[in-house]
XYZ file of C-alpha atoms in Angstrom:
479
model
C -189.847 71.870 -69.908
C -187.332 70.357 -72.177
C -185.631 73.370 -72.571
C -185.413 74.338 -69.000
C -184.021 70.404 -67.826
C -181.782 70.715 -70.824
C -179.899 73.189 -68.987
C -178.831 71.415 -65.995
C -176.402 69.326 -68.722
C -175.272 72.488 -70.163
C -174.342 73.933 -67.032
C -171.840 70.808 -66.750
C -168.109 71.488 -66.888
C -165.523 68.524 -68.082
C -164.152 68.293 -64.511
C -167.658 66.706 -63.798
C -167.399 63.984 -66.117
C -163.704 63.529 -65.877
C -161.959 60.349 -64.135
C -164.581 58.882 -62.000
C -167.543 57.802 -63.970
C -169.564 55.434 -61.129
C -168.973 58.192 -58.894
C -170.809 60.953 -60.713
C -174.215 62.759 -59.437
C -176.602 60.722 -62.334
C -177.336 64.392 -63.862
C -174.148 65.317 -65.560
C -173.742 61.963 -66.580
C -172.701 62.006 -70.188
C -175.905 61.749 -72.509
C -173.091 60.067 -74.605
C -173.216 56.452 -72.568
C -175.786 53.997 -73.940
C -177.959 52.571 -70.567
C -179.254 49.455 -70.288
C -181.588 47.467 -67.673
C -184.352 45.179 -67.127
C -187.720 46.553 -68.426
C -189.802 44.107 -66.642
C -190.303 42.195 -63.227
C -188.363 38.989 -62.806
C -189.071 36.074 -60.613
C -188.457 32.459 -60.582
C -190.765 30.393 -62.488
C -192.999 33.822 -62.644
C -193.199 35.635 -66.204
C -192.889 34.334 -69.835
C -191.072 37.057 -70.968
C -188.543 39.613 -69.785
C -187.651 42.902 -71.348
C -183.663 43.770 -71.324
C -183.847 47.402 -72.362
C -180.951 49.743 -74.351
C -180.993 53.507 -75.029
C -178.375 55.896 -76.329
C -176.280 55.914 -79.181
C -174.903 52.394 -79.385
C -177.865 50.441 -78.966
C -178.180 49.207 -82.373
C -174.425 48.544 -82.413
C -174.991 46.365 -78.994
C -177.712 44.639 -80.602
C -176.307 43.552 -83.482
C -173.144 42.646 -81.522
C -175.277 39.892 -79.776
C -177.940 39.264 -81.555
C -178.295 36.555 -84.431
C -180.920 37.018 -86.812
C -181.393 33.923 -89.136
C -182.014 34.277 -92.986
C -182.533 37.779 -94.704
C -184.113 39.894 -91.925
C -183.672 43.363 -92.091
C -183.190 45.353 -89.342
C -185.590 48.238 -89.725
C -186.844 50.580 -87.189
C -190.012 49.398 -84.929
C -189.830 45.813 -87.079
C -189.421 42.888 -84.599
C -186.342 40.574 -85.517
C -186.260 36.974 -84.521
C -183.627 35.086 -83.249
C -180.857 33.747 -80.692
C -178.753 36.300 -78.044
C -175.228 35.135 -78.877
C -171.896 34.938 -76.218
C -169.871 36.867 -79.196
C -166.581 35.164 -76.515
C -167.998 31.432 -77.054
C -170.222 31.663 -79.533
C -172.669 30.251 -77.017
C -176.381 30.555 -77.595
C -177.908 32.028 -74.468
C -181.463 32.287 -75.293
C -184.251 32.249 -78.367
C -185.668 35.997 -78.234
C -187.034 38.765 -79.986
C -185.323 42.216 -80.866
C -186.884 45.373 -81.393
C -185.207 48.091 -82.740
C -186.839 51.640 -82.624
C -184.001 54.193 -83.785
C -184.366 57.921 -82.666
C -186.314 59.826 -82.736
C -189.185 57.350 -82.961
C -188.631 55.970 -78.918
C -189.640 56.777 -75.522
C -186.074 58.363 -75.009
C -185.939 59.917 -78.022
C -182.362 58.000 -78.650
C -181.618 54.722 -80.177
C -183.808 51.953 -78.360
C -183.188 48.215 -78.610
C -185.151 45.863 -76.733
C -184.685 41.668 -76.426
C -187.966 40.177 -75.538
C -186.129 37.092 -73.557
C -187.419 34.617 -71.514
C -188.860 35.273 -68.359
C -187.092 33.991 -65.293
C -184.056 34.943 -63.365
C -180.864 32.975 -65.315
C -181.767 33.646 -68.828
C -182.517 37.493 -68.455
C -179.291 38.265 -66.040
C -176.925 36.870 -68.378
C -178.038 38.243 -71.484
C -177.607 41.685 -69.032
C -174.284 41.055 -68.438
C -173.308 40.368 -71.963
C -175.095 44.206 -72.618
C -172.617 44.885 -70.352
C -169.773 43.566 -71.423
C -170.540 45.025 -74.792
C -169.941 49.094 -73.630
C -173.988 49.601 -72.220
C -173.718 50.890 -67.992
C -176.461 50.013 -65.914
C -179.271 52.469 -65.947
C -179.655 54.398 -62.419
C -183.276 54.551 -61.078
C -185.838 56.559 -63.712
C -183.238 57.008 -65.694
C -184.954 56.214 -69.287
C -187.590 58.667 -68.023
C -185.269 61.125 -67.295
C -183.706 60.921 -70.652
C -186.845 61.347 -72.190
C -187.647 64.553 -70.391
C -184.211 66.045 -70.689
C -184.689 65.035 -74.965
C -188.051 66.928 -74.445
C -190.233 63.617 -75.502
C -192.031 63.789 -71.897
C -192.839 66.854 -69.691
C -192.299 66.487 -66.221
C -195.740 65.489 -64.797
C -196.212 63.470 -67.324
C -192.946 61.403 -66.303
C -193.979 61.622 -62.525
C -197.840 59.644 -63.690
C -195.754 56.795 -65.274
C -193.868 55.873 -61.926
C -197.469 56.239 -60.261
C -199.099 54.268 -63.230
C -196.529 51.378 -62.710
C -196.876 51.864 -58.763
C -201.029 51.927 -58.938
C -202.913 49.737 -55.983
C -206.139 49.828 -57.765
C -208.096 50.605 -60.701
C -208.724 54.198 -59.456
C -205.113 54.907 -59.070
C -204.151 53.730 -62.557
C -206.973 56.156 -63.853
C -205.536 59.307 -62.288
C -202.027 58.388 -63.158
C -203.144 58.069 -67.149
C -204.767 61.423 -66.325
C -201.619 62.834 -65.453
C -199.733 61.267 -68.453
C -202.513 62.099 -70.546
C -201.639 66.012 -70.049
C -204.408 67.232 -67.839
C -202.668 68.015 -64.496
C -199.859 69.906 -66.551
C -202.129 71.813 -68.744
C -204.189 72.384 -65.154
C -200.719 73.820 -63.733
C -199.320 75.513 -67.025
C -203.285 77.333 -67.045
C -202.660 78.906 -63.892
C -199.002 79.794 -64.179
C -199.933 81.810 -67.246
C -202.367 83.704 -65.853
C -200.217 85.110 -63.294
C -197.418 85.561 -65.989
C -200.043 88.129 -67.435
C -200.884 89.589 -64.035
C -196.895 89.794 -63.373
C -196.369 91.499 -66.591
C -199.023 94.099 -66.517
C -197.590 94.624 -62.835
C -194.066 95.675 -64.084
C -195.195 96.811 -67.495
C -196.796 99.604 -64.598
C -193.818 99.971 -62.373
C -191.607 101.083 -65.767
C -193.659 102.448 -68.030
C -196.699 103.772 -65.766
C -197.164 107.665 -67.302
C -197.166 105.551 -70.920
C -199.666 102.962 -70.409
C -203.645 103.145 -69.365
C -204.162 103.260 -65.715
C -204.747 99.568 -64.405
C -207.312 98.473 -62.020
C -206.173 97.171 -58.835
C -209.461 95.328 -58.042
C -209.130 92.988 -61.142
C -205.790 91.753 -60.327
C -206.268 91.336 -56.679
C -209.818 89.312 -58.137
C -207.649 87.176 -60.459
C -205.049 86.488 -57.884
C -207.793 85.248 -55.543
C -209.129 83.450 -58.175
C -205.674 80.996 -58.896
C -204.966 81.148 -54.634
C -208.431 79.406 -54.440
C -208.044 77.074 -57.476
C -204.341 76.070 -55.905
C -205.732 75.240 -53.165
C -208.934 73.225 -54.433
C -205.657 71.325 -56.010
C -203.773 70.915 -52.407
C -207.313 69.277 -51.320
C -207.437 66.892 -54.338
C -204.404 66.118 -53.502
C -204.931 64.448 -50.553
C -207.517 62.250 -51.608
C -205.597 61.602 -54.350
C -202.825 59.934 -51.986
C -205.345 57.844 -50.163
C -205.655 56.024 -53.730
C -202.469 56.211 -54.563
C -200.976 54.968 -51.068
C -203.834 53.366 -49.793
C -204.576 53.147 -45.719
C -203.645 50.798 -42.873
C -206.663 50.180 -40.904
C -206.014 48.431 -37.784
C -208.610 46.351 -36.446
C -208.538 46.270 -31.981
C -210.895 44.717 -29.483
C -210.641 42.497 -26.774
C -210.030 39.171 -27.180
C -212.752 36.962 -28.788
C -214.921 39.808 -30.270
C -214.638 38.868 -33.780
C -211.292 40.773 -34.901
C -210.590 37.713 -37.249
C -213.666 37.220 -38.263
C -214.281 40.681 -39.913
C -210.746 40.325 -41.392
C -211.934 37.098 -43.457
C -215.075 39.147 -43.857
C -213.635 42.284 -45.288
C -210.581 40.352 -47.128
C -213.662 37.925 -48.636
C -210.935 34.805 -47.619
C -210.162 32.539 -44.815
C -206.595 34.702 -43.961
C -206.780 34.583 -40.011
C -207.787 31.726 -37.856
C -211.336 31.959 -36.434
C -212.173 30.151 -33.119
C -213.781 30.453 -29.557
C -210.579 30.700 -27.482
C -209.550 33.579 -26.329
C -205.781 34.619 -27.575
C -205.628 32.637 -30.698
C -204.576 35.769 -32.516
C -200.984 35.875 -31.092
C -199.330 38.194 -34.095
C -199.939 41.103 -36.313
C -202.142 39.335 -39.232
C -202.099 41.876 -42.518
C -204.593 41.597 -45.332
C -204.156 44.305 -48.414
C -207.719 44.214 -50.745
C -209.532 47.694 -52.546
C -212.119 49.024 -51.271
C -214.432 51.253 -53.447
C -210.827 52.024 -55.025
C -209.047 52.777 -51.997
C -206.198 50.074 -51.364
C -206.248 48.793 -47.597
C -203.936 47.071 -45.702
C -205.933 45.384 -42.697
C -204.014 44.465 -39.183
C -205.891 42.072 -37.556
C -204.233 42.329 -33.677
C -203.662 40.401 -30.927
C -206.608 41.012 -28.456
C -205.350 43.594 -25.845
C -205.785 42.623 -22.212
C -203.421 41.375 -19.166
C -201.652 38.078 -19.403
C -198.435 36.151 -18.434
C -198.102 34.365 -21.594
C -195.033 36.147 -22.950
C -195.652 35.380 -26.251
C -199.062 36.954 -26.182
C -197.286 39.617 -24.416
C -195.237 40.705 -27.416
C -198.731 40.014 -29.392
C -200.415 42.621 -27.488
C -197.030 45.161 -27.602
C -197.555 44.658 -31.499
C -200.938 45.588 -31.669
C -200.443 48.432 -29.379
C -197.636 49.748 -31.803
C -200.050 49.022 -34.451
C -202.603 51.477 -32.608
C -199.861 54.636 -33.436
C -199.424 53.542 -36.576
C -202.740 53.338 -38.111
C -204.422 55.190 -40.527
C -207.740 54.555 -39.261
C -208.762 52.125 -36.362
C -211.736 50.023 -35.901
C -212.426 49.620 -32.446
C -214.694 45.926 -32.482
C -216.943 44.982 -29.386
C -219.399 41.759 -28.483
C -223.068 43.612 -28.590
C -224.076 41.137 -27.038
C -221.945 41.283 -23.954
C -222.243 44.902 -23.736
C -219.642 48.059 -23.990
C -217.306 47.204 -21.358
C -214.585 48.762 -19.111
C -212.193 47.099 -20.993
C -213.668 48.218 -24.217
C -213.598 52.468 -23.118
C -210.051 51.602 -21.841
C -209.359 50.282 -25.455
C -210.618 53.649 -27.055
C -208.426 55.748 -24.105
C -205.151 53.758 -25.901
C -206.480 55.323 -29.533
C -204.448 58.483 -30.062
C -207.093 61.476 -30.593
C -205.454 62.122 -33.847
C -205.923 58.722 -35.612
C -209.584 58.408 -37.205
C -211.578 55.794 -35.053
C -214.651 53.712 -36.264
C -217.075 51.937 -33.041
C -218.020 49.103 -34.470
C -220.606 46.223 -32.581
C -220.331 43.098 -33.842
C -222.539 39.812 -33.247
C -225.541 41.950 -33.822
C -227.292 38.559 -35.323
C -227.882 37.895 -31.138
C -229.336 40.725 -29.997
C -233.151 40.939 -29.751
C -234.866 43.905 -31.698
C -234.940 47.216 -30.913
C -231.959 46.223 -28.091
C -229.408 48.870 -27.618
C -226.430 49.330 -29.467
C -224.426 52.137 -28.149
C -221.771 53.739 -28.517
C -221.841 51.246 -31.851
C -221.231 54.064 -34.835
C -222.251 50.610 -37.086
C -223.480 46.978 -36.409
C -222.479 43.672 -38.104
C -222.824 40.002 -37.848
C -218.750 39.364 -39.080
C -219.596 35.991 -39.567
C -222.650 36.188 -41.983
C -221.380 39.502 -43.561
C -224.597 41.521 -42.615
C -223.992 44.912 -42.073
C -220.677 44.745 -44.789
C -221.662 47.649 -46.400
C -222.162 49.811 -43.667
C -218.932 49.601 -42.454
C -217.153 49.973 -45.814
C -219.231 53.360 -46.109
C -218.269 54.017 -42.330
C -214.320 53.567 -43.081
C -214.321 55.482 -45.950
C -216.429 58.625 -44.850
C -213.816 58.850 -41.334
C -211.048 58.819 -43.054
C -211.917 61.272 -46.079
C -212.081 58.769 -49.153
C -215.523 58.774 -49.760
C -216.565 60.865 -52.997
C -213.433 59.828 -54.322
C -215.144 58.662 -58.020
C -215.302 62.687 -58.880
C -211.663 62.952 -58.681
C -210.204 63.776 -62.078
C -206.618 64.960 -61.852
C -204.518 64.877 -58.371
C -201.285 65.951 -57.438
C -198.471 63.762 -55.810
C -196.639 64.368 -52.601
C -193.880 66.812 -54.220
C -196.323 68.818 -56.330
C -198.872 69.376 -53.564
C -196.130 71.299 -51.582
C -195.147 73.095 -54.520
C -199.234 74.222 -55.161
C -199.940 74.916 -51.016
C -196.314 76.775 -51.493
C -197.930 79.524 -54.368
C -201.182 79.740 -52.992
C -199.112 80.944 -49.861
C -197.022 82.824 -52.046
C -200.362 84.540 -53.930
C -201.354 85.221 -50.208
C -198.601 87.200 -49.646
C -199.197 89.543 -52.642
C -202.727 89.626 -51.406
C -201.899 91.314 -48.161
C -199.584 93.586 -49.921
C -202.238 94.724 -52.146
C -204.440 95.286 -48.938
C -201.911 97.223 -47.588
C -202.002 99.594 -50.008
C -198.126 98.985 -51.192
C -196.730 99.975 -54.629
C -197.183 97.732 -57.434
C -193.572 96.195 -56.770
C -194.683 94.878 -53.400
C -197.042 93.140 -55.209
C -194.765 91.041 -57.694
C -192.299 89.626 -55.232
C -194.519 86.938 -53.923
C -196.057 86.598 -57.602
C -192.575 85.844 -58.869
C -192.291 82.858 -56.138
C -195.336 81.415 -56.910
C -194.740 81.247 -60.901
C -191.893 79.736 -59.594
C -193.037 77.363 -57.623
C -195.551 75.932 -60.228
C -192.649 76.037 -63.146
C -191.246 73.260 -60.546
C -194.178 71.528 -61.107
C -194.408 71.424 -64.828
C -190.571 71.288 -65.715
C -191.101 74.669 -67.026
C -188.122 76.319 -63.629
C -186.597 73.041 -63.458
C -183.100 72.163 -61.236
C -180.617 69.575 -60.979
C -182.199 68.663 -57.548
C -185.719 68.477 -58.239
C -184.857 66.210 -61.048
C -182.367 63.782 -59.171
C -185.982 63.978 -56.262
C -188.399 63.428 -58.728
C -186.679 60.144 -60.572
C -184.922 58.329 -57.624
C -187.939 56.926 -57.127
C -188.557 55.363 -60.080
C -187.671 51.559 -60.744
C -184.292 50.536 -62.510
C -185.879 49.819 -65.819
C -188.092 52.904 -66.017
């Protein structure tokens, strides 16, 4: 993969890189600039340390530049210096910190790396930046240490994709399928499958040149192994898509009529007083959102505004809220009072769900019904004020919207990579109905050749210029 992303900066041409340095597309930057950026989230009074991260070849030049090192330290690779960042223009000290040198190529980049453990905080951190700065580093653009590191060949491209979704993990379960991922086991997955149908390509137009030379092959075996990777790219696709739900989490969004309980099974499900509870109709007058993890699933709860008619105009925008909430949910949970019954109101509630947004019935206040009493169309009963009936629901929410059975989930592909897979499973399809057909052997590669391509997009191994600038825009600065 190194290799391949190597090429984009060979392809480069000195009118690129000429005249206009803030203006360049990041990837023919010069590998020749040192980067610098903040490794680690800032906030006021938040954070005892803060990371300001250097990488390229005058790093240790930088460092040394600001950084005062009482006594006879000596500045060795991965050894941690102590000391003061310096204003080398005033001589000022500007903070008590910690350097750490790691020269190449012993670093994540593979280049020169200097990091100055500072203070946490907003002041301290920014103006030892700015110094960097002023001392020949250029701000790093988004993912752009990880994109070094790929382009030097230190990381593969999957693996650089599970760090931004190891430092953007929701819950526990989404940090565990990210280290999968940097760990190596979607890319060996991916490179598996890619070299089987390198083999099947080869023997394919080893036959289409050299046919009277070589022993006859047998159709029925390579139609078997192309079925084989089709059906394993697509168990992939699947994964895939539970793998977002961890990844991304859901926005449930909790609707009823006013007074039913929508509050209460927030505080319920959120374990914490977050919405007001009380026996007046309306108190809910706003969108109320609650994010917790549920059986590793991250959720982001709307509580709504209890839909019905009203001249209060401010529980008229309320209701218009919730409504717009409706569209935009994941997965709705439609409340009702058991006790009072499923009402017009209620079934005019469910018309307003779009048929293509998961829907849980739930009937709440089940603590004062009688037993044996009916409970239809209730799909699950709770008491939202005692928490009886908790588990039910969770199970309920989970099953409807396809996360349960997530636990088994080992490796899973993110957004880009599971339209690359679905792409070559197409692509294998193809081939499939040209072997059916009964077409020469060179009707058969055309669509094989597109899906090896598609995966080497996955792994790095048929990188370009644009997947890379896709892939690390989204990362954070200091990444």
């Amino acid at each position: 993969s190194s290799s391949a992303a190597s090429d984009v900066y060979k392809r480069q041409t000195p009118s690129h890189t000429e005249g206009h340095p803030h203006q360049e597309p990041r990837l023919l930057a010069s590998t020749s600039d040192t980067i610098a950026a903040i490794a680690t989230a800032v906030a006021p009074g938040q954070g005892g340390v803060a990371i300001v991260r250097l990488s390229g070849p005058r790093a240790e030049a930088i460092g040394r530049q600001l950084f005062q090192a009482p006594g006879q330290q000596v500045w060795e690779s991965h050894r941690v210096l102590y000391g003061h960042v310096m204003d080398p223009a005033t001589g000022e000290r500007v903070d008590e910190a910690l350097l750490l040198l790691m020269r190449a190529p012993r670093s994540f980049t593979r280049e020169d790396v200097v990091e100055l453990h500072c203070h946490g905080g907003l002041v301290v951190v920014r103006r030892v930046l700015e110094l960097v700065f002023a001392a020949g580093a250029r701000p790093a653009e988004a993912g752009e240490f990880s994109l070094r590191a790929v382009l030097n060949g230190r990381l593969d491209l999957t693996r650089a994709e599970a760090i931004g979704q190891l430092v953007a993990a929701r819950s526990r379960r989404a940090a565990q399928l990210a280290m999968a991922g940097l760990d190596g086991g979607l890319q060996e997955r991916i490179q598996g499958l890619r070299a089987g149908l390198l083999d099947q390509l080869s023997e394919l137009e080893a036959r289409i040149d050299f046919e009277d030379d070589l022993p006859p092959l047998d159709p029925a075996a390579v139609v078997d192994a192309l079925r084989h990777t089709r059906a394993a790219l697509q168990q992939l696709v699947a994964e895939a898509q539970q793998g977002e739900l961890l990844r991304e989490g859901l926005r449930v969004a909790i609707v009823g009529r006013p007074n039913v309980g929508k509050s209460s099974l927030l505080n319920l499900l959120s374990q914490r007083e977050r919405a007001i509870v009380t026996d007046l109709p309306g108190t809910t007058r706003d969108l109320l959102e609650s994010e917790l993890v549920l059986d590793g699933v991250p959720l982001t709860l709307l509580d709504t505004a209890g839909i019905r008619p009203t001249s209060d105009p401010v529980e008229q925008l309320g209701i218009a809220r919730s409504q717009a909430a409706l569209a935009a949910a994941d997965v709705v949970l439609l409340l009702f009072d058991l006790g009072e019954g499923w009402t017009g109101a209620d079934q005019a509630l469910r018309d307003q769900v779009p048929t293509e947004v998961p829907l849980v019935v739930v009937g709440n206040k089940r603590d004062r019904l009688p037993p044996g009493a009916p409970m239809e169309p209730a799909e699950v009963s709770l008491c939202a004020l005692s928490g009886e009936g908790r588990e039910e629901l969770a199970a309920a929410l989970l099953e409807r919207c396809g996360a349960a059975g997530l636990q088994g989930l080992e490796v899973a592909l993110n957004g880009r990579q599971r339209e690359l897979a679905a792409a070559a499973a197409t692509a294998l399809g193809r081939s499939l109905e040209a072997a059916a057909g009964g077409l020469p052997w060179d009707f058969w590669t055309i669509d094989l050749r597109d899906a090896i391509g598609r995966l080497g997009e996955i792994t790095g191994d048929d990188v370009s210029e644009a997947v890379l600038e896709r892939v690390f825009a989204r990362f954070c600065i200091g990444k």
